[in-house]
Coordinates of C-alpha atoms in Angstrom, one line a residue:
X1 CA 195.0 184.4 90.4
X2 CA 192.6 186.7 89.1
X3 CA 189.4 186.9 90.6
X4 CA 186.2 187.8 88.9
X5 CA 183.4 189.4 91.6
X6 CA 179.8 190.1 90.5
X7 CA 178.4 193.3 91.3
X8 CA 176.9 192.3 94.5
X9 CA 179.7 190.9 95.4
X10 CA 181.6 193.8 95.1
X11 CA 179.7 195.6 97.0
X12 CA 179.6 193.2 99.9
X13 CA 183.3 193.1 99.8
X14 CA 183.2 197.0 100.1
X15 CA 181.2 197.5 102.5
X16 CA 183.1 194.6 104.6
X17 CA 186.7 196.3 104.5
X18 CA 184.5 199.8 105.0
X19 CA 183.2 198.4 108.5
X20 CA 186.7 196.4 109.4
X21 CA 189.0 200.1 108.7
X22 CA 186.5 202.3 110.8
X23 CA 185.8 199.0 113.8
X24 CA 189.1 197.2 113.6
X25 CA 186.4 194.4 114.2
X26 CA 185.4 191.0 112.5
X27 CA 182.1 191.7 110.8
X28 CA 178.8 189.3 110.4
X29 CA 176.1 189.4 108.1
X30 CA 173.7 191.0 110.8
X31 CA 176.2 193.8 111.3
X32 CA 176.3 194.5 107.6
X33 CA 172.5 194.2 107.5
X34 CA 172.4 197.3 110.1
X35 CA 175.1 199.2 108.5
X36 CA 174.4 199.2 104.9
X37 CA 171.1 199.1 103.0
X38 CA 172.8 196.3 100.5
X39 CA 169.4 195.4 99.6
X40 CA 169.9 192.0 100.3
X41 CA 168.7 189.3 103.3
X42 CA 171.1 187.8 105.7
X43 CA 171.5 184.6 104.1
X44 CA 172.4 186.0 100.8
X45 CA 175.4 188.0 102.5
X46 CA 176.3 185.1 104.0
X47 CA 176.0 183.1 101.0
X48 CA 178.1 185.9 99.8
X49 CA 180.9 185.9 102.4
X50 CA 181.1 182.4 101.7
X51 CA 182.3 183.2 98.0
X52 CA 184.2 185.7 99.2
X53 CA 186.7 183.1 101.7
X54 CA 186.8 180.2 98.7
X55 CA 188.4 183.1 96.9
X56 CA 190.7 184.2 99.3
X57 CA 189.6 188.0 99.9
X58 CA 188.7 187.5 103.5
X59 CA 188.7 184.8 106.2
X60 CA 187.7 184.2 110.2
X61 CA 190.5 184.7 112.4
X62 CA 188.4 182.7 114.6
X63 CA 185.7 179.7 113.9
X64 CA 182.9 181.7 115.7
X65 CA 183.8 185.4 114.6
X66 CA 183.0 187.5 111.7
X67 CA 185.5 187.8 108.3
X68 CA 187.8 190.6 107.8
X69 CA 190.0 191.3 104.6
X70 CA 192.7 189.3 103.6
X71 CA 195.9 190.9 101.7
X72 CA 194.6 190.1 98.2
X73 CA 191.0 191.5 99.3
X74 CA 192.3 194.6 100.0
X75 CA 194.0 194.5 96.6
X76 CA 191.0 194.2 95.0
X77 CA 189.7 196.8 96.8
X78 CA 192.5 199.3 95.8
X79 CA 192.8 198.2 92.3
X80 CA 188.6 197.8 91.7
X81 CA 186.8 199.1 94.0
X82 CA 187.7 202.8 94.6
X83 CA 187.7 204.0 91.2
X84 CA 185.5 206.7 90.4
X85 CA 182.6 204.5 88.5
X86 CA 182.5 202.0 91.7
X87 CA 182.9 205.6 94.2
X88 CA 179.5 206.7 92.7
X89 CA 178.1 203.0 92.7
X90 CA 179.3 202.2 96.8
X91 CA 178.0 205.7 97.7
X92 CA 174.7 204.7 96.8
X93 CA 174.7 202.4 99.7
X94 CA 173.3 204.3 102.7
X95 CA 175.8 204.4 105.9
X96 CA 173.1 203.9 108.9
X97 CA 175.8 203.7 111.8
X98 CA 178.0 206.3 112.6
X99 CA 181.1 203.5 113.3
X100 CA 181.3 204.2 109.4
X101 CA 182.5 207.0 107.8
X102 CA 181.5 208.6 104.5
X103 CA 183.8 208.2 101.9
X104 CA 185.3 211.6 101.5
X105 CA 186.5 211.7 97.8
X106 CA 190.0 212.1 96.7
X107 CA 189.7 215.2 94.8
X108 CA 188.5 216.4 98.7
X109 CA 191.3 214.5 100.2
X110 CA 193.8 216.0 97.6
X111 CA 192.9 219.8 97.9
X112 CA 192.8 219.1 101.6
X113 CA 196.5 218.6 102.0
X114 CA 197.3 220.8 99.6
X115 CA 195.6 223.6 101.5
X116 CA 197.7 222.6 104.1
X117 CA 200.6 222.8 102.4
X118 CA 200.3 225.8 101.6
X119 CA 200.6 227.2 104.9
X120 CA 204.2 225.8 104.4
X121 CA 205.0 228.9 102.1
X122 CA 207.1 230.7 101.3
X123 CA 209.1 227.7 101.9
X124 CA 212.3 229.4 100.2
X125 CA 212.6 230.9 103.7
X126 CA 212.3 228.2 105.6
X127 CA 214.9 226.3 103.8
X128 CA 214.9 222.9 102.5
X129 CA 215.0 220.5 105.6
X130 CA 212.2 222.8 107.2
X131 CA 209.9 222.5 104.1
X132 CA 210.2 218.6 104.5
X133 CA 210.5 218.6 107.9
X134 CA 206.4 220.4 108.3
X135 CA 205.4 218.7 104.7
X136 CA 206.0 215.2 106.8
X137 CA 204.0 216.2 109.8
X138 CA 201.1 217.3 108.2
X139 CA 201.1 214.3 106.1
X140 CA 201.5 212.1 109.7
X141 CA 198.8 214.5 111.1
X142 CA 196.2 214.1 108.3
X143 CA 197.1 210.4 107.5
X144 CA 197.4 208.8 110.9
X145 CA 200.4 206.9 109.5
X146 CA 203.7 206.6 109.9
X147 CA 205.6 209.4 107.2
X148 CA 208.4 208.8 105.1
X149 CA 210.3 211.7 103.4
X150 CA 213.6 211.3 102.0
X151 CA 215.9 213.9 101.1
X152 CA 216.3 215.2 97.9
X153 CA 219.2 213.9 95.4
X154 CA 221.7 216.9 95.5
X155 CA 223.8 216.1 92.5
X156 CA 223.9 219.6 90.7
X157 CA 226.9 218.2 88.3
X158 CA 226.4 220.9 85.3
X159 CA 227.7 220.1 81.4
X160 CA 231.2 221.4 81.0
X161 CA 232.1 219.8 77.3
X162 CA 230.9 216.9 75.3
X163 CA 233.0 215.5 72.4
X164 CA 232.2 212.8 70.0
X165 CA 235.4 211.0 68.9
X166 CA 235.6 208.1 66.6
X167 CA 237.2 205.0 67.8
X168 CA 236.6 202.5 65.2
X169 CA 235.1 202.4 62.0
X170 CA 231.5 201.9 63.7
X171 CA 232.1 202.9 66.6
X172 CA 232.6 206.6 68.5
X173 CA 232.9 207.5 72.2
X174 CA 231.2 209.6 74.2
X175 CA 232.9 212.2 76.8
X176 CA 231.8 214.2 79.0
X177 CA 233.1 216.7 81.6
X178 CA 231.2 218.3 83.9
X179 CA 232.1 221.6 85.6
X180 CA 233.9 220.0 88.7
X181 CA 236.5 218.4 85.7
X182 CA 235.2 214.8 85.9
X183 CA 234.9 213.3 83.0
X184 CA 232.5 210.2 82.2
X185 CA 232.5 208.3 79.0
X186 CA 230.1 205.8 76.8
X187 CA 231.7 203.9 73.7
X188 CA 228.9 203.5 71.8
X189 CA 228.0 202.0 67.7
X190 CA 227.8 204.6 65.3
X191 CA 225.6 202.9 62.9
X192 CA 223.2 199.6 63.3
X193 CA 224.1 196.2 61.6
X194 CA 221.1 197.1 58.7
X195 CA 223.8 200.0 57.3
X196 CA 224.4 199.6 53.6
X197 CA 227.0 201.9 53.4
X198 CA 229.3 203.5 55.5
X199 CA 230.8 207.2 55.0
X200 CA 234.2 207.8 54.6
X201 CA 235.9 208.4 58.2
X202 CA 236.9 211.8 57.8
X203 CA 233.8 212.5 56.9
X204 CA 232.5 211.4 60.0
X205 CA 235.3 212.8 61.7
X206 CA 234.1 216.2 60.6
X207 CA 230.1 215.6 61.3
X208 CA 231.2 214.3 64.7
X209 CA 232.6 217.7 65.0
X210 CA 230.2 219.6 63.8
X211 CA 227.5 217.8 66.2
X212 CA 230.2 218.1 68.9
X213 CA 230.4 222.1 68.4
X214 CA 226.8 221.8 68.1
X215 CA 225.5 220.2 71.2
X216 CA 228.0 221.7 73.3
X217 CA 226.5 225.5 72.2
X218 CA 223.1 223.9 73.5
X219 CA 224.0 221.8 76.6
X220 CA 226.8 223.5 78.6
X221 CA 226.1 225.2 81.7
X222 CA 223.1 222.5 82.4
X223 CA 222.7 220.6 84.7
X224 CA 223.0 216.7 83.7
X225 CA 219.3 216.0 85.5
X226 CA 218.0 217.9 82.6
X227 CA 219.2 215.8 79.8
X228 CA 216.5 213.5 80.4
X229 CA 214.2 216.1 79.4
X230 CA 215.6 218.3 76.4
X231 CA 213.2 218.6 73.4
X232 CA 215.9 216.7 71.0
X233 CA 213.9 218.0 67.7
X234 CA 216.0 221.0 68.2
X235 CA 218.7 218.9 66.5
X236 CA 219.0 219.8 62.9
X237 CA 217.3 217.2 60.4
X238 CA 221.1 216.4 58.8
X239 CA 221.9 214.9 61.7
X240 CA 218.7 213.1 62.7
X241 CA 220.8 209.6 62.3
X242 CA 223.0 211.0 65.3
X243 CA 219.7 212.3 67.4
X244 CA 218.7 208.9 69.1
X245 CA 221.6 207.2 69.9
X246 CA 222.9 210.6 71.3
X247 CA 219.5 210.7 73.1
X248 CA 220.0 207.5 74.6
X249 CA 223.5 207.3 75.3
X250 CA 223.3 210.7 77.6
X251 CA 220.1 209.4 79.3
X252 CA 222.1 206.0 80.0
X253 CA 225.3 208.4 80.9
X254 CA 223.2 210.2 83.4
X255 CA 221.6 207.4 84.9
X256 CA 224.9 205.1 85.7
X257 CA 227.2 207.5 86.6
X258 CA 224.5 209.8 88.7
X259 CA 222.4 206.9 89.7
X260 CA 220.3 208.2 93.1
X261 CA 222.4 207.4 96.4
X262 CA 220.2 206.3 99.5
X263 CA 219.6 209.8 101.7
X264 CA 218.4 210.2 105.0
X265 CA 214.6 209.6 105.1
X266 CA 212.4 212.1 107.5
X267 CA 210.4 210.0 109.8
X268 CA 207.0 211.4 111.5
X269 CA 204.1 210.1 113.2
X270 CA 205.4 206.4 114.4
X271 CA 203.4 207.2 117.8
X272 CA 200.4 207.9 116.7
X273 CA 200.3 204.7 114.6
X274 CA 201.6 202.3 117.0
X275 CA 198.5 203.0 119.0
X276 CA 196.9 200.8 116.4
X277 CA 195.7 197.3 117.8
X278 CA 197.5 195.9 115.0
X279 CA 200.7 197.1 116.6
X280 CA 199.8 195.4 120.0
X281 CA 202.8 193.0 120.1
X282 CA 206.4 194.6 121.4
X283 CA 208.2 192.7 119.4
X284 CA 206.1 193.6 115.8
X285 CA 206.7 197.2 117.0
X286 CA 210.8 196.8 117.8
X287 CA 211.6 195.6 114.4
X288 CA 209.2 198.5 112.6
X289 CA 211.4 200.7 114.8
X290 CA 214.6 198.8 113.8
X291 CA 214.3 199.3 110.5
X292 CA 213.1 203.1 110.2
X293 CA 216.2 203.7 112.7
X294 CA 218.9 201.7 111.8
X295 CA 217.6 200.0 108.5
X296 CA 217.2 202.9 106.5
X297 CA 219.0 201.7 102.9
X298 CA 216.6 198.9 102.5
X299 CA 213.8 200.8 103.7
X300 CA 214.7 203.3 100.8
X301 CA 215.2 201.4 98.0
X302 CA 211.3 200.3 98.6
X303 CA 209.8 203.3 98.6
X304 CA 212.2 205.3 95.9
X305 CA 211.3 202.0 93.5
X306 CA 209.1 203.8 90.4
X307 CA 206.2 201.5 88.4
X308 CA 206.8 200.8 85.3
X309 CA 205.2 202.9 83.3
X310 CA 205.9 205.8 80.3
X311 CA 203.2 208.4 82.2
X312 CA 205.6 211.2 83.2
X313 CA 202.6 213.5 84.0
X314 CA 201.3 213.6 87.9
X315 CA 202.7 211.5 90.6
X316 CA 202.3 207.7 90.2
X317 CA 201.1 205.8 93.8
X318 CA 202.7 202.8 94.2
X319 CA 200.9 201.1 96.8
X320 CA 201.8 197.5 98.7
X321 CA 200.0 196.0 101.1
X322 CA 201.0 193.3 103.2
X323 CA 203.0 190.3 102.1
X324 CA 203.7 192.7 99.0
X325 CA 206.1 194.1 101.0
X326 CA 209.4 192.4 100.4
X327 CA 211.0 193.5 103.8
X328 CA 209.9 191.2 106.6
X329 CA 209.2 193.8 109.4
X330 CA 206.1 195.6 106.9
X331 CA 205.1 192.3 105.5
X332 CA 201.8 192.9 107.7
X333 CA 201.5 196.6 107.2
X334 CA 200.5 198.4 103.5
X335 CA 203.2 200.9 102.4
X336 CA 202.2 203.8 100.2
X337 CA 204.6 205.8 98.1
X338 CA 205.2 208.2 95.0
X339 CA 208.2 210.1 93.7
X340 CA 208.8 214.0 93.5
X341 CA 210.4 215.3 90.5
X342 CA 212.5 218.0 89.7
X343 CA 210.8 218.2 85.8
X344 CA 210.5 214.7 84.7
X345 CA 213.4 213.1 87.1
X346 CA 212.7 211.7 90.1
X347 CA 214.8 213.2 92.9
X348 CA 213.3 211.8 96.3
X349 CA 210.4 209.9 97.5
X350 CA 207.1 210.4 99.9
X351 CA 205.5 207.6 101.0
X352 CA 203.1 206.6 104.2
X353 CA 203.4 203.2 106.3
X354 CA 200.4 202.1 108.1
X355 CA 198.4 198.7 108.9
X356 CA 196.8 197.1 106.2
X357 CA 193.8 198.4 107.9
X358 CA 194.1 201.6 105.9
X359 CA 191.6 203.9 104.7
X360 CA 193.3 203.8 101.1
X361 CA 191.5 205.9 99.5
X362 CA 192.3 208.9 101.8
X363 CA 196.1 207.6 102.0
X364 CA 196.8 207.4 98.4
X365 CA 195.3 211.1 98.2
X366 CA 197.4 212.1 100.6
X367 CA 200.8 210.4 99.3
X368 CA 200.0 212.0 95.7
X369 CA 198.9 215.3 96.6
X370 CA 202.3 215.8 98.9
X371 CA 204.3 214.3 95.4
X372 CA 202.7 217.1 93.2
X373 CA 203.0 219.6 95.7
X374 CA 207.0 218.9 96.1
X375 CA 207.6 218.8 93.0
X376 CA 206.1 222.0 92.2
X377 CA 208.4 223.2 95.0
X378 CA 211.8 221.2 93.3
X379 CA 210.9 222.3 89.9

């Protein structure tokens, strides 16, 4: 259910889950009041608050205590309230107590950890495992959450031949060998159902050649991760009715036969973040421990999960909080993730792990900075 806040009540909101990640405390209208200069009397927070629990974004763990931030409050917060436009809006809100923080921005955040990162170079000398090994303490160290790194994909399978064979009278196949003489195939329909016509097949047999002879000059020796990326306008106009099926057959090809197996995933900083109050219970904390020790495969498909989306610029945060999380240990913690590339495929994963009592906006400048700064280093 979507949930439409007035401007006040944004701000209320804000400044609620502001107080609640710096006290770990329920928080009243008279604390607010003395924290924030909302502008505002006591009753009308209150009144506020009120509107705020119909609509599910916080609630009273007890009948006599203050609210704190329910899952789908802190969703609106990440999705609404630390933009930019709303940044510049909540900063107008003087901070009176010290218990709150100032809002560092992201940008500051961001070229915080990448500062830090840097001190990781030259990485080539350190070798691969080191470079993830410090890039996950440092994120731990500047995060206060629990660090998940996994290791990269290491399928380095390179183009040995391609040949385009026809089968049928609409249909070819697809073969491919790479240099360790495997060979992976794709039968695939040669023209759509809209054809008029259809060229003679020894006609086709020779333009399947041609393209063949072609696309092997181009592709052999590279590596099958890159096929995903090749500037296909390269092909030759005559055979622009081969170009996208070609296109999307090798992209499928790749992407079966080479799909990511589940690596081992670095692990920093559980300590620090079980000293949480949220983490007060022994037997919350033993199955957090049981699944980043013995539960690893699950834990990875989580975080190495992509969005949706055709951006293949920066490194896109994925962030789930709470009962978001489909895995029942973290269904009370938020879990905060991106992929690093090597170009525009995805060859491991960064991600943090913490309470839901997060300061998100420091957390998801973290994740992304580390995702941009690996893949620089992979690419």
């Amino acid at each position: 259910m979507q949930v439409q806040l007035t401007n006040r009540q944004q701000h209320i909101l804000w400044a609620i889950i502001r107080h609640y990640i710096a006290t770990a405390e329920p928080v009243g209208s008279k604390a607010l009041i003395e924290e924030f200069d909302l502008g505002v009397s006591s009753a009308t927070i209150r009144n506020v608050m009120g509107v705020l629990e119909k609509s599910g974004l916080v609630y009273q763990p007890h009948t006599s205590a203050g609210r704190i931030p329910s899952d789908s409050g802190y969703r609106i917060y990440v999705d609404h309230l630390i933009t930019p436009s709303l940044q510049d809006a909540t900063r107008n809100l003087l901070l009176r107590a010290r218990s709150v923080p100032q809002e560092r921005s992201t940008e500051t955040v961001g070229k915080e950890v990448e500062a830090a990162l840097q001190q990781l170079r030259p990485w080539e000398d350190w070798g691969l495992e080191a470079l993830l090994q410090g890039a996950a303490q440092i994120l731990a160290t500047l995060s206060g959450c629990i660090t998940l790194i996994t290791m990269p994909q290491t399928n380095t399978a390179q183009l040995r031949h391609l040949q385009l064979v026809q089968i049928e009278s609409d249909k070819i196949m697809l073969i491919v060998v790479t240099d360790g003489y495997e060979t992976h195939s794709k039968v695939m329909d040669l023209f759509t159902a809209s054809s008029e016509t259809k060229p003679d097949p020894e006609v086709i047999d020779h333009e399947l050649q041609i393209v063949s002879n072609f696309l092997n000059s181009h592709l052999r020796g590279r590596s099958l991760l890159e096929l995903a990326n090749l500037d296909w306008s390269e092909l030759d106009q005559e055979f622009q009715r081969y170009g996208e099926f070609l296109k999307n057959s090798l992209v499928e090809l790749t992407r079966r036969t080479f799909a990511p197996a589940a690596t081992q995933i670095m692990v920093r900083g559980v300590g620090e973040v079980l000293r949480q109050p949220e983490f007060s219970q022994v037997q919350q904390v033993q199955t957090i421990i049981h699944l980043l020790e013995e539960e690893q495969e699950q834990l990875w498909r989580l975080i190495c999960e992509e969005p949706e989306t055709e951006d293949l610029g920066k490194s896109r945060v994925t962030v789930r909080i709470g009962a978001e999380n489909p895995l029942e240990p973290i269904r009370t913690c938020t879990l905060i993730s991106s992929t690093y590339r090597r170009g525009s495929v995805p060859v491991g994963s960064v991600g943090v792990l913490g309470p839901t009592r997060l300061d998100y906006e420091s957390a998801i400048a973290v994740v992304a900075a580390a995702a941009d700064y690996l893949s620089e280093a992979f690419s």
